[in-house]
CSV table of C-alpha atoms in Angstrom, one decimal:
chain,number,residue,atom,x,y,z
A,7,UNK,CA,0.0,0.0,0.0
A,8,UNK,CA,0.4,3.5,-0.9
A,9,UNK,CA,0.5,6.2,2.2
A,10,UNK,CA,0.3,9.9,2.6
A,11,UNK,CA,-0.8,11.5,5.9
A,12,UNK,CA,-3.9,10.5,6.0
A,13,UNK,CA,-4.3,7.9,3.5
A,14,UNK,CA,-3.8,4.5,1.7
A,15,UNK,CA,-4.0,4.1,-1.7
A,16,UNK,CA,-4.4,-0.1,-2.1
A,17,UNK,CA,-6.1,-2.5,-4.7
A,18,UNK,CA,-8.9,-2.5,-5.2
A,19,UNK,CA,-10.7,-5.5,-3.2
A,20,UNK,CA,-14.2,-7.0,-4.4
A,21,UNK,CA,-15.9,-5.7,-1.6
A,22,UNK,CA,-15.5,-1.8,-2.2
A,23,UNK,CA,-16.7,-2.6,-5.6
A,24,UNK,CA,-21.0,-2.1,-4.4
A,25,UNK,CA,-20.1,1.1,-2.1
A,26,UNK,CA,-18.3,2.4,-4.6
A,27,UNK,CA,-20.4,1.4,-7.7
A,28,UNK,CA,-23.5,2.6,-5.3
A,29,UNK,CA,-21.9,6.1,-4.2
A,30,UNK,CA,-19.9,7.1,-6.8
A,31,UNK,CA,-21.5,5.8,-10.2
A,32,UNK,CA,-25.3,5.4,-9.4
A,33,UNK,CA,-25.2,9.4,-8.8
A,34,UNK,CA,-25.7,10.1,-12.7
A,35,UNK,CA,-24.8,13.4,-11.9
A,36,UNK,CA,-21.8,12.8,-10.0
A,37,UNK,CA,-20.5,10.4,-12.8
A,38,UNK,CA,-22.0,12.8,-15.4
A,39,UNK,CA,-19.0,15.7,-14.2
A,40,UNK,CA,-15.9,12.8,-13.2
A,41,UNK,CA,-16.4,11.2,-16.4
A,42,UNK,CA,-15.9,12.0,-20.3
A,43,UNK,CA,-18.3,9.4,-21.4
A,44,UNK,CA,-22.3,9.3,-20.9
A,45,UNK,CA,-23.5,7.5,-17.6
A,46,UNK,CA,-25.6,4.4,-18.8
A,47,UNK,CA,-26.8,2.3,-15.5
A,48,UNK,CA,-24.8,-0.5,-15.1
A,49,UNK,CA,-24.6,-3.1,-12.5
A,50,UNK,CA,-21.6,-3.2,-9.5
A,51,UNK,CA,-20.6,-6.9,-10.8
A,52,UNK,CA,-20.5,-6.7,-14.4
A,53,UNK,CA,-17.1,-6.7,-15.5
A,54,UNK,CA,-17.5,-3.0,-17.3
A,55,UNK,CA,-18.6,-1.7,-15.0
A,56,UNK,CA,-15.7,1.4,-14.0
A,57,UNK,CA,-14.7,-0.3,-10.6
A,58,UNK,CA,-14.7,-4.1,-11.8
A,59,UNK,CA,-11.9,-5.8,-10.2
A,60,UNK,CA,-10.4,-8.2,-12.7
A,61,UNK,CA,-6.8,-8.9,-11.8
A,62,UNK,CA,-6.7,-11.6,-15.4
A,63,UNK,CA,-7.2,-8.1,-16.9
A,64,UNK,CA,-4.3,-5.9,-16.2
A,65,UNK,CA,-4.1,-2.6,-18.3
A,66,UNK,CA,-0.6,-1.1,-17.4
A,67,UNK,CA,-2.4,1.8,-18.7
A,68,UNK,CA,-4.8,2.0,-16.1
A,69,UNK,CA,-3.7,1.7,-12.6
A,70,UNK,CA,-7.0,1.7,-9.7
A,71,UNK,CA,-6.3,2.1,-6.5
A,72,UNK,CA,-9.3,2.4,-3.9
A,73,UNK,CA,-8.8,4.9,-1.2
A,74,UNK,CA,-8.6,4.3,2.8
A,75,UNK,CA,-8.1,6.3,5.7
A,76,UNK,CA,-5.0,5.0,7.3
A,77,UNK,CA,-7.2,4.9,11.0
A,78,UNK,CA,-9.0,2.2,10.6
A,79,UNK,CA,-8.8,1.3,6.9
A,80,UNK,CA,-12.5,2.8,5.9
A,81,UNK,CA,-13.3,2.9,2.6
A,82,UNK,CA,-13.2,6.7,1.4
A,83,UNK,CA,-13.1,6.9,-2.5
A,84,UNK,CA,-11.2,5.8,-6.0
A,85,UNK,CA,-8.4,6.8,-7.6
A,86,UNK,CA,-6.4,6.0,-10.9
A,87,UNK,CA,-3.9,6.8,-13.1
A,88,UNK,CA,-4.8,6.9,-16.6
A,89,UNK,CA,-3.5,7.0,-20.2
A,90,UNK,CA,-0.2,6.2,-18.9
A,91,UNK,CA,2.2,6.8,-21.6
A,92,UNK,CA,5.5,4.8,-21.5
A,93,UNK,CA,6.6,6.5,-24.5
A,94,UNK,CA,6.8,9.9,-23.8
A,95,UNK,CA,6.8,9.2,-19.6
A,96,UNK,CA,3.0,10.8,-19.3
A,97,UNK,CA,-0.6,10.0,-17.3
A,98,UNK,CA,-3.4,11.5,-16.0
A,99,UNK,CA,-4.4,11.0,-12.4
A,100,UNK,CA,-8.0,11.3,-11.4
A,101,UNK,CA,-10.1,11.0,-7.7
A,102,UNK,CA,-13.1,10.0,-6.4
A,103,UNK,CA,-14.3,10.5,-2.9
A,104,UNK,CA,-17.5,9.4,-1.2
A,105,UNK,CA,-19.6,12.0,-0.3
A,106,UNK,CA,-19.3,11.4,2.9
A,107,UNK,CA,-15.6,12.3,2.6
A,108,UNK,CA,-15.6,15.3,0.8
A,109,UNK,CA,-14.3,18.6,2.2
A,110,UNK,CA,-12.5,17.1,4.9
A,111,UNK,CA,-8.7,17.4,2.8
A,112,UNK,CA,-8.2,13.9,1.6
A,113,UNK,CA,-8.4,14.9,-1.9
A,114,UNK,CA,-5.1,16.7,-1.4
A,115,UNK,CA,-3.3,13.6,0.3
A,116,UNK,CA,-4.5,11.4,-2.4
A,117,UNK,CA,-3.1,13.6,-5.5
A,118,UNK,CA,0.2,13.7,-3.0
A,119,UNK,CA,0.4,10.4,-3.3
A,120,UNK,CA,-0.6,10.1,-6.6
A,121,UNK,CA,2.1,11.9,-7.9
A,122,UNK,CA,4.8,9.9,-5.7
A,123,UNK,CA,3.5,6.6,-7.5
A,124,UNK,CA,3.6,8.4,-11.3
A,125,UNK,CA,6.9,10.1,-10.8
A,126,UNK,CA,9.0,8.1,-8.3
A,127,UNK,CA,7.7,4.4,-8.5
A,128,UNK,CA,6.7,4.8,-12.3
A,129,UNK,CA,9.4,6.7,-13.4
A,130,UNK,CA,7.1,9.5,-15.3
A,131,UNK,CA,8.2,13.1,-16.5
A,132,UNK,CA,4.6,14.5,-16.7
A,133,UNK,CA,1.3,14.2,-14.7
A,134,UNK,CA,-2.2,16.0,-16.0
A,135,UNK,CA,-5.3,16.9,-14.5
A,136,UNK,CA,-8.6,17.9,-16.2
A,137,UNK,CA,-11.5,19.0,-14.1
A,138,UNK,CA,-14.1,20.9,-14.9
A,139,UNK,CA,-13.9,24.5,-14.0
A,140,UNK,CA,-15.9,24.7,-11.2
A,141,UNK,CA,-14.3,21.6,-9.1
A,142,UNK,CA,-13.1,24.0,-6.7
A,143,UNK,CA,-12.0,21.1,-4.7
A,144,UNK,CA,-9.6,19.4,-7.2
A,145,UNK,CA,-8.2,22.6,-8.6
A,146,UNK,CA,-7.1,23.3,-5.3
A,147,UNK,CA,-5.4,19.9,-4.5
A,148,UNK,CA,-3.7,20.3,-7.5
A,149,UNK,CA,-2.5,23.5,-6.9
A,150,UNK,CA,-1.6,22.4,-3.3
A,151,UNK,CA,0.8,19.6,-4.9
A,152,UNK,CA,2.2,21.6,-7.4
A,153,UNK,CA,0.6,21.3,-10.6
A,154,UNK,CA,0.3,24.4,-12.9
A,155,UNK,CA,-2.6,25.7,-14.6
A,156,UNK,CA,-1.8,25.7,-18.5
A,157,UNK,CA,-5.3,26.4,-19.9
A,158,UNK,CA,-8.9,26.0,-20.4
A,159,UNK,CA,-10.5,24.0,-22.7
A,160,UNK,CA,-13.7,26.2,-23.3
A,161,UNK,CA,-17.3,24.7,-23.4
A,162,UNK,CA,-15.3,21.2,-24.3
A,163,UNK,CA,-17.6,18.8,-21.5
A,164,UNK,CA,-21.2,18.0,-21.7
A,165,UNK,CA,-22.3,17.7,-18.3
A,166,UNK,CA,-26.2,17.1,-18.2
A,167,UNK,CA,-27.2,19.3,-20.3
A,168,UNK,CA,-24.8,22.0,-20.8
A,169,UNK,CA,-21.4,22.7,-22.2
A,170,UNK,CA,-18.7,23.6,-19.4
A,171,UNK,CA,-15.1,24.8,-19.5
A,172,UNK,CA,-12.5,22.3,-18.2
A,173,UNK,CA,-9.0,23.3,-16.7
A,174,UNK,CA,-5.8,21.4,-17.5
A,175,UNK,CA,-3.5,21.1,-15.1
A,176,UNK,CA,0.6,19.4,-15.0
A,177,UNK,CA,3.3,19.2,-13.1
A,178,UNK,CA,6.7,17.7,-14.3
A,179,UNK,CA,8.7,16.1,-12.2
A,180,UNK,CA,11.5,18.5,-11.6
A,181,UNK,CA,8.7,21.0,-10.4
A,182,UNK,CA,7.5,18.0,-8.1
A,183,UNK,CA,8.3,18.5,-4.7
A,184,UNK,CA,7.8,15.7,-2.7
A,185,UNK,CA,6.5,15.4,0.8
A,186,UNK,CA,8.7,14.1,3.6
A,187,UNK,CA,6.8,11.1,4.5
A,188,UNK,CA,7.4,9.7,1.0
C-alpha cells in the first residue's frame, strides 16, 4: 500500500466494488461531471462496470487504487492513473471520494500520493489533470501539490445538459516536490 498523511492508496478488493459502484456511479450526476463518457446504469458486478476488479485483466495503462483512511482502513473513494504513456513518460491522475468524505482534505493527500507513484515508482516526466472549472475542490489539490494551470479547454464537457469549461493542469517532475513522509 500506498501512504500519505492521511491515507492509503491499495487494490482494489471485491468488496469496495458495491459502495463504490453505489456512491460514486449510481449518482448520474456525480459520474456525469468525473467522467468523459455518458452515464448508462450499469450493475456493481458486471465486469464493465468502472470499478470491476479483474486482476486476469491488467491494463498497465490503467492503474486503480481504492482509497482508505489509514485509521481504521474505511473505505473513502477511488483513484487512478490513466492513459499512462511509457513513450513519452506521461498519465493522468484522477479521484473520487464518497460524499461522505468530501471537504475534509483527503483529496489533497490522495493527489500527494498520486504523484509519488507516477513520478517516483513509475518513473514519469509529466502528470495532468482535467476537471471541470468549477471543481473547486480538485483545482485546489492540485495547486496544493504543485501542478500548474496551463489552460482552459472552453465549453469542451457536456455535463447534463450543458457545455462547461474544463482546466488542465501538469506538473513535471523537476517541479515535483515531494513530501517528507514519502
Amino acid at each position: 500500500m500506498l501512504t500519505g498523511n492521511r491515507i492509503g492508496l491499495r487494490a482494489r478488493h471485491e468488496d469496495d466494488v458495491p459502495i463504490l459502484h453505489a456512491e460514486l456511479h449510481d449518482d448520474v450526476t456525480n459520474q456525469a461531471r468525473a467522467s468523459g463518457k455518458p452515464w448508462r446504469p450499469v450493475t456493481a458486478t458486471s465486469r464493465h462496470g468502472q470499478f470491476a476488479v479483474d486482476d486476469d485483466r491488467v491494463d498497465e495503462g490503467h492503474v486503480p487504487f481504492s482509497v482508505v483512511e489509514l485509521d481504521g482502513g474505511t473505505l473513502l473513494g477511488s483513484a487512478n492513473l490513466w492513459g499512462v504513456d511509457t513513450h513519452n513518460r506521461t498519465a493522468h491522475l484522477g479521484l473520487g471520494l464518497l460524499p461522505s468524505c468530501r471537504g475534509k482534505g483527503y483529496g489533497t493527500d490522495v493527489v500527494a500520493v498520486l504523484c509519488h507513484y507516477g513520478f517516483t515508482v513509475r518513473g514519469l516526466h509529466r502528470l495532468q489533470i482535467e476537471t471541470l472549472s468549477d471543481n473547486t475542490p480538485m483545482l485546489r489539490a492540485a495547486e496544493r501539490n504543485g501542478f500548474v494551470r496551463e489552460g482552459v479547454l472552453r465549453s469542451s464537457a457536456w455535463v447534463m445538459g450543458e457545455f462547461l469549461d474544463e482546466v488542465v493542469l501538469g506538473l513535471l517532475a523537476e517541479d515535483w516536490k515531494p513530501h517528507p513522509e514519502h
